[in-house]
């Protein structure tokens, strides 16, 4: 019986491996590894990052050699090295499939939080989430408990969400000039739950979904696992938002069923789309018959108090036939508050609610009451202001530290959001991520935010640490850069003296 559960084609694996090939930085003194060693390292990195699944059958030696234009001997030696390191298993007649050595955790294919027990020795730049803005979390939970008694005498099952919270969210959209009824709101278990429900309702396996390139890693992985075909659309340069010519071309030529975008302080680039771009993208999606899913989880995280934010994307779709909006308390308030929502036409909300009977049934009542307490008492505005202040201070500290320790790294500084998108001086982001973990700093590599190996030369840095911790994080990243530049990413232990 075969031990593999999926298969990796030679062309696909070759694309992923080729994307890792980066020019060596000026002044690099390390020698290039032998070809077989470089190939083995490339496959190992893909497995460790989850971009090649564990238990995936790899191509035959001859097929991969032809796809990479190398000798079969090189591939055979690479496979033998991977078997010796525990990253490959083989059996005559069944082929070779990926594995992880005994004692190693299975790699995650998205961005998972670092376990709390590891926080003492590791600086976690993997997850763009801040601690709760106290005392507002405690006050919100206390307020929710005071309101809980009437709900405790019911079945507690509210598939569309608590009526009071739906009305409050609708009222906030109306206050922004976008007339909204409670019937246009469904409360979900976080933004991920909202987008998962939308994908299942609108797009079956094999259907196309247009996504920004780069885009949020966890959403990309959610869509891959739903069997959707991702069509990447490159972002405009810097922080200028979308490239509308590219969007029009993709919507016209590919006719995707859905398109997923982050208009406000885009994750990971921090870009902010202006009103003309929003209007034009809605018009283009309407013409193509594409449903535009707009992620607004970063909307309230603007740092300049005098800045006037563009109107919400749904303001340019008064008929409600093109835009579905997703919001959440997780970024603006706290990631542990798993409350999200969908704003859409009433018939779409009814369909989403009906489908929920076969998913999660509903969202926890106590957390909905806590968010409703925040929104109805002014606590939300106070808590979000604390979040803005903290994120802005962390951004400034991180930017200063990275510019000091890593002057060759390139990035634009966004005016809001939680992430910095960094071009890593010609080095492989995957190798930096691997070595970074061994020197005590966890950072996600660029390819996690792309499709088919794109953005190998990038890393994402979130605004989650500040002060001395930001300084130490930049120092450890500089150590990782030096080790990668010296060719020390092929395995082995980093000297403990390098880990503060």
Coordinates of C-alpha atoms in Angstrom, one line a residue, residues 184-453:
X184 CA -28.0 42.6 5.5
X185 CA -25.7 41.4 8.3
X186 CA -24.7 37.9 9.4
X187 CA -22.4 37.5 12.4
X188 CA -19.7 34.9 11.9
X189 CA -16.9 33.2 13.8
X190 CA -14.2 35.6 12.7
X191 CA -13.4 36.9 9.3
X192 CA -12.0 33.5 8.3
X193 CA -15.4 31.9 9.1
X194 CA -17.1 34.6 6.9
X195 CA -14.9 34.1 3.9
X196 CA -15.0 30.3 4.2
X197 CA -18.8 30.5 4.1
X198 CA -18.8 32.8 1.1
X199 CA -16.4 30.6 -0.8
X200 CA -18.6 27.5 -0.2
X201 CA -21.7 29.3 -1.3
X202 CA -20.4 31.0 -4.4
X203 CA -17.5 28.9 -5.8
X204 CA -17.3 25.1 -6.2
X205 CA -14.1 23.1 -6.5
X206 CA -12.1 24.0 -9.6
X207 CA -13.7 27.5 -10.0
X208 CA -11.5 30.6 -10.4
X209 CA -11.0 33.2 -7.7
X210 CA -8.9 36.3 -8.4
X211 CA -6.7 37.4 -5.6
X212 CA -4.2 40.2 -5.0
X213 CA -0.6 39.2 -5.4
X214 CA 0.6 39.2 -2.7
X215 CA -2.3 38.5 -0.4
X216 CA -3.1 37.2 3.1
X217 CA -1.6 33.8 3.5
X218 CA -4.3 32.2 5.6
X219 CA -7.0 33.2 3.1
X220 CA -5.0 31.8 0.2
X221 CA -4.6 28.5 2.0
X222 CA -8.2 28.4 2.9
X223 CA -9.1 28.8 -0.8
X224 CA -6.5 26.2 -1.9
X225 CA -8.0 23.6 0.5
X226 CA -11.5 24.4 -0.8
X227 CA -10.2 23.3 -4.2
X228 CA -10.4 26.8 -5.8
X229 CA -8.1 27.9 -8.6
X230 CA -6.3 31.1 -7.6
X231 CA -5.7 33.7 -10.3
X232 CA -3.1 36.2 -9.0
X233 CA -3.3 39.9 -9.9
X234 CA -0.2 41.9 -9.1
X235 CA -0.5 44.9 -6.8
X236 CA 0.7 48.3 -8.0
X237 CA 4.1 49.5 -6.9
X238 CA 4.6 50.7 -3.3
X239 CA 1.6 51.7 -1.3
X240 CA -0.6 52.9 -4.2
X241 CA -3.2 50.2 -4.1
X242 CA -4.4 48.2 -7.1
X243 CA -3.2 48.1 -10.7
X244 CA -6.6 48.6 -12.4
X245 CA -5.4 47.7 -15.9
X246 CA -4.3 44.3 -14.6
X247 CA -7.6 43.8 -12.8
X248 CA -9.6 44.6 -15.8
X249 CA -7.6 42.2 -17.9
X250 CA -8.0 39.3 -15.4
X251 CA -11.7 39.9 -14.8
X252 CA -12.3 40.1 -18.6
X253 CA -10.1 37.1 -19.6
X254 CA -10.4 34.7 -16.7
X255 CA -14.0 35.5 -15.7
X256 CA -13.4 34.5 -12.0
X257 CA -16.5 33.6 -9.9
X258 CA -15.1 35.5 -7.0
X259 CA -12.4 38.1 -6.3
X260 CA -10.9 38.7 -2.9
X261 CA -9.3 42.1 -2.0
X262 CA -8.1 44.0 1.0
X263 CA -8.6 47.7 0.2
X264 CA -7.6 49.2 3.5
X265 CA -4.0 48.8 4.7
X266 CA -3.6 45.6 2.7
X267 CA -2.1 42.6 4.3
X268 CA 0.9 42.2 3.7
X269 CA 1.9 45.3 1.8
X270 CA 0.0 48.0 3.8
X271 CA -1.4 49.6 0.6
X272 CA -4.5 51.8 0.7
X273 CA -6.7 51.9 -2.4
X274 CA -8.1 55.3 -3.2
X275 CA -11.8 56.1 -4.1
X276 CA -11.2 56.1 -7.8
X277 CA -9.6 52.6 -7.6
X278 CA -12.5 51.3 -5.5
X279 CA -15.1 52.7 -7.9
X280 CA -13.3 51.3 -11.0
X281 CA -12.8 47.9 -9.5
X282 CA -16.5 47.6 -8.5
X283 CA -17.5 48.6 -12.1
X284 CA -15.1 46.1 -13.6
X285 CA -16.3 43.3 -11.4
X286 CA -19.9 44.1 -12.1
X287 CA -19.2 44.0 -15.9
X288 CA -17.5 40.7 -15.6
X289 CA -20.2 39.1 -13.4
X290 CA -17.6 38.6 -10.6
X291 CA -18.6 38.8 -6.9
X292 CA -16.1 41.1 -5.1
X293 CA -15.3 40.0 -1.6
X294 CA -13.9 42.9 0.4
X295 CA -11.9 42.3 3.6
X296 CA -12.3 45.3 5.9
X297 CA -10.5 43.8 8.9
X298 CA -7.8 46.6 8.8
X299 CA -10.2 49.5 8.1
X300 CA -10.1 51.1 11.5
X301 CA -6.3 50.8 12.0
X302 CA -5.3 54.2 10.5
X303 CA -2.5 56.0 12.4
X304 CA -3.0 59.7 11.3
X305 CA -5.9 61.2 13.2
X306 CA -6.3 63.9 10.5
X307 CA -6.4 61.4 7.6
X308 CA -9.8 61.1 5.9
X309 CA -10.3 57.4 4.9
X310 CA -11.7 56.6 1.5
X311 CA -15.4 55.5 1.4
X312 CA -16.0 51.8 1.9
X313 CA -15.9 49.8 -1.2
X314 CA -19.6 48.8 -0.8
X315 CA -20.5 52.5 -1.1
X316 CA -19.8 52.2 -4.8
X317 CA -22.3 49.2 -5.1
X318 CA -25.6 50.8 -4.1
X319 CA -27.6 48.0 -5.6
X320 CA -25.7 45.4 -3.5
X321 CA -25.3 42.9 -6.4
X322 CA -21.5 42.9 -6.7
X323 CA -19.8 43.6 -3.3
X324 CA -19.8 41.4 -0.2
X325 CA -18.1 43.0 2.8
X326 CA -16.3 41.1 5.6
X327 CA -15.5 42.7 8.9
X328 CA -14.0 41.5 12.2
X329 CA -13.2 42.5 15.7
X330 CA -10.0 40.4 15.6
X331 CA -7.6 42.9 14.2
X332 CA -9.0 46.2 15.4
X333 CA -9.7 44.8 18.9
X334 CA -8.2 41.4 19.8
X335 CA -7.5 38.2 17.9
X336 CA -9.0 36.2 20.8
X337 CA -12.4 37.9 20.1
X338 CA -13.5 35.6 17.3
X339 CA -16.4 37.8 16.0
X340 CA -16.7 38.6 12.4
X341 CA -19.5 39.7 10.1
X342 CA -20.7 39.7 6.5
X343 CA -22.6 42.6 4.9
X344 CA -24.4 41.7 1.7
X345 CA -27.8 41.8 0.0
X346 CA -30.6 40.2 2.1
X347 CA -30.9 37.2 -0.2
X348 CA -27.2 36.4 0.0
X349 CA -27.4 36.6 3.8
X350 CA -30.4 34.2 3.8
X351 CA -28.4 31.7 1.7
X352 CA -25.4 32.0 4.0
X353 CA -27.5 31.5 7.1
X354 CA -29.3 28.5 5.6
X355 CA -25.9 26.9 4.7
X356 CA -24.6 27.4 8.2
X357 CA -26.7 24.5 9.4
X358 CA -24.1 22.2 7.9
X359 CA -21.1 24.2 9.2
X360 CA -20.7 25.8 12.7
X361 CA -24.4 26.5 13.4
X362 CA -23.7 29.9 15.0
X363 CA -21.3 32.2 16.9
X364 CA -20.8 32.1 20.7
X365 CA -23.4 34.3 22.4
X366 CA -21.1 35.6 25.1
X367 CA -18.6 37.0 22.7
X368 CA -21.3 38.6 20.6
X369 CA -22.7 40.3 23.7
X370 CA -19.2 41.6 24.5
X371 CA -18.7 43.1 21.1
X372 CA -22.2 44.6 21.3
X373 CA -21.4 46.1 24.7
X374 CA -18.2 47.7 23.2
X375 CA -20.1 49.1 20.2
X376 CA -23.0 50.5 22.2
X377 CA -21.1 52.1 25.0
X378 CA -18.2 53.9 23.2
X379 CA -15.8 51.3 24.5
X380 CA -15.0 50.2 20.9
X381 CA -13.7 53.6 19.9
X382 CA -11.6 53.9 23.1
X383 CA -10.1 50.4 22.6
X384 CA -9.4 50.9 18.9
X385 CA -7.6 54.1 19.7
X386 CA -5.3 52.2 22.1
X387 CA -4.7 49.7 19.4
X388 CA -3.8 52.4 16.8
X389 CA -1.4 54.1 19.3
X390 CA 0.3 50.8 20.1
X391 CA 0.6 49.7 16.5
X392 CA 2.0 53.1 15.4
X393 CA 4.6 53.1 18.2
X394 CA 5.6 49.5 17.3
X395 CA 5.8 50.4 13.6
X396 CA 8.1 53.4 14.3
X397 CA 10.4 51.3 16.5
X398 CA 10.6 48.4 14.1
X399 CA 11.3 50.6 11.1
X400 CA 14.1 52.4 13.0
X401 CA 15.6 49.1 14.1
X402 CA 15.5 47.5 10.7
X403 CA 16.9 50.5 8.9
X404 CA 19.8 50.5 11.4
X405 CA 20.6 46.8 11.4
X406 CA 19.6 45.9 7.8
X407 CA 20.2 49.0 5.6
X408 CA 20.0 46.9 2.4
X409 CA 16.4 45.9 3.1
X410 CA 13.7 47.9 1.1
X411 CA 10.2 48.8 2.1
X412 CA 7.6 51.5 2.1
X413 CA 6.2 52.6 5.5
X414 CA 2.3 52.4 5.6
X415 CA 0.1 54.8 7.4
X416 CA -1.9 52.1 9.1
X417 CA -2.5 48.4 9.4
X418 CA -0.3 45.9 11.1
X419 CA 2.4 44.8 8.5
X420 CA 5.6 45.8 6.8
X421 CA 6.4 44.1 3.4
X422 CA 10.1 43.9 3.1
X423 CA 12.4 43.1 0.1
X424 CA 15.2 41.2 1.8
X425 CA 18.3 42.5 0.0
X426 CA 18.4 39.7 -2.6
X427 CA 18.2 36.8 -0.1
X428 CA 15.7 34.0 -0.1
X429 CA 12.9 34.7 2.4
X430 CA 12.4 31.0 2.9
X431 CA 16.0 30.5 4.0
X432 CA 15.8 33.6 6.2
X433 CA 12.7 32.2 7.9
X434 CA 14.4 28.9 8.5
X435 CA 17.6 30.3 9.9
X436 CA 15.7 33.0 11.8
X437 CA 13.9 30.3 13.9
X438 CA 17.3 28.9 14.8
X439 CA 18.6 32.3 16.0
X440 CA 15.4 33.1 17.9
X441 CA 13.2 35.2 15.6
X442 CA 10.2 33.8 13.8
X443 CA 9.3 35.6 10.5
X444 CA 7.1 34.4 7.6
X445 CA 8.7 34.3 4.2
X446 CA 7.2 36.0 1.1
X447 CA 6.1 32.9 -0.7
X448 CA 3.4 32.2 1.9
X449 CA 1.7 35.3 0.6
X450 CA 1.9 34.4 -3.1
X451 CA 0.8 31.8 -5.6
X452 CA 3.2 29.2 -7.0
X453 CA 6.4 30.4 -5.3

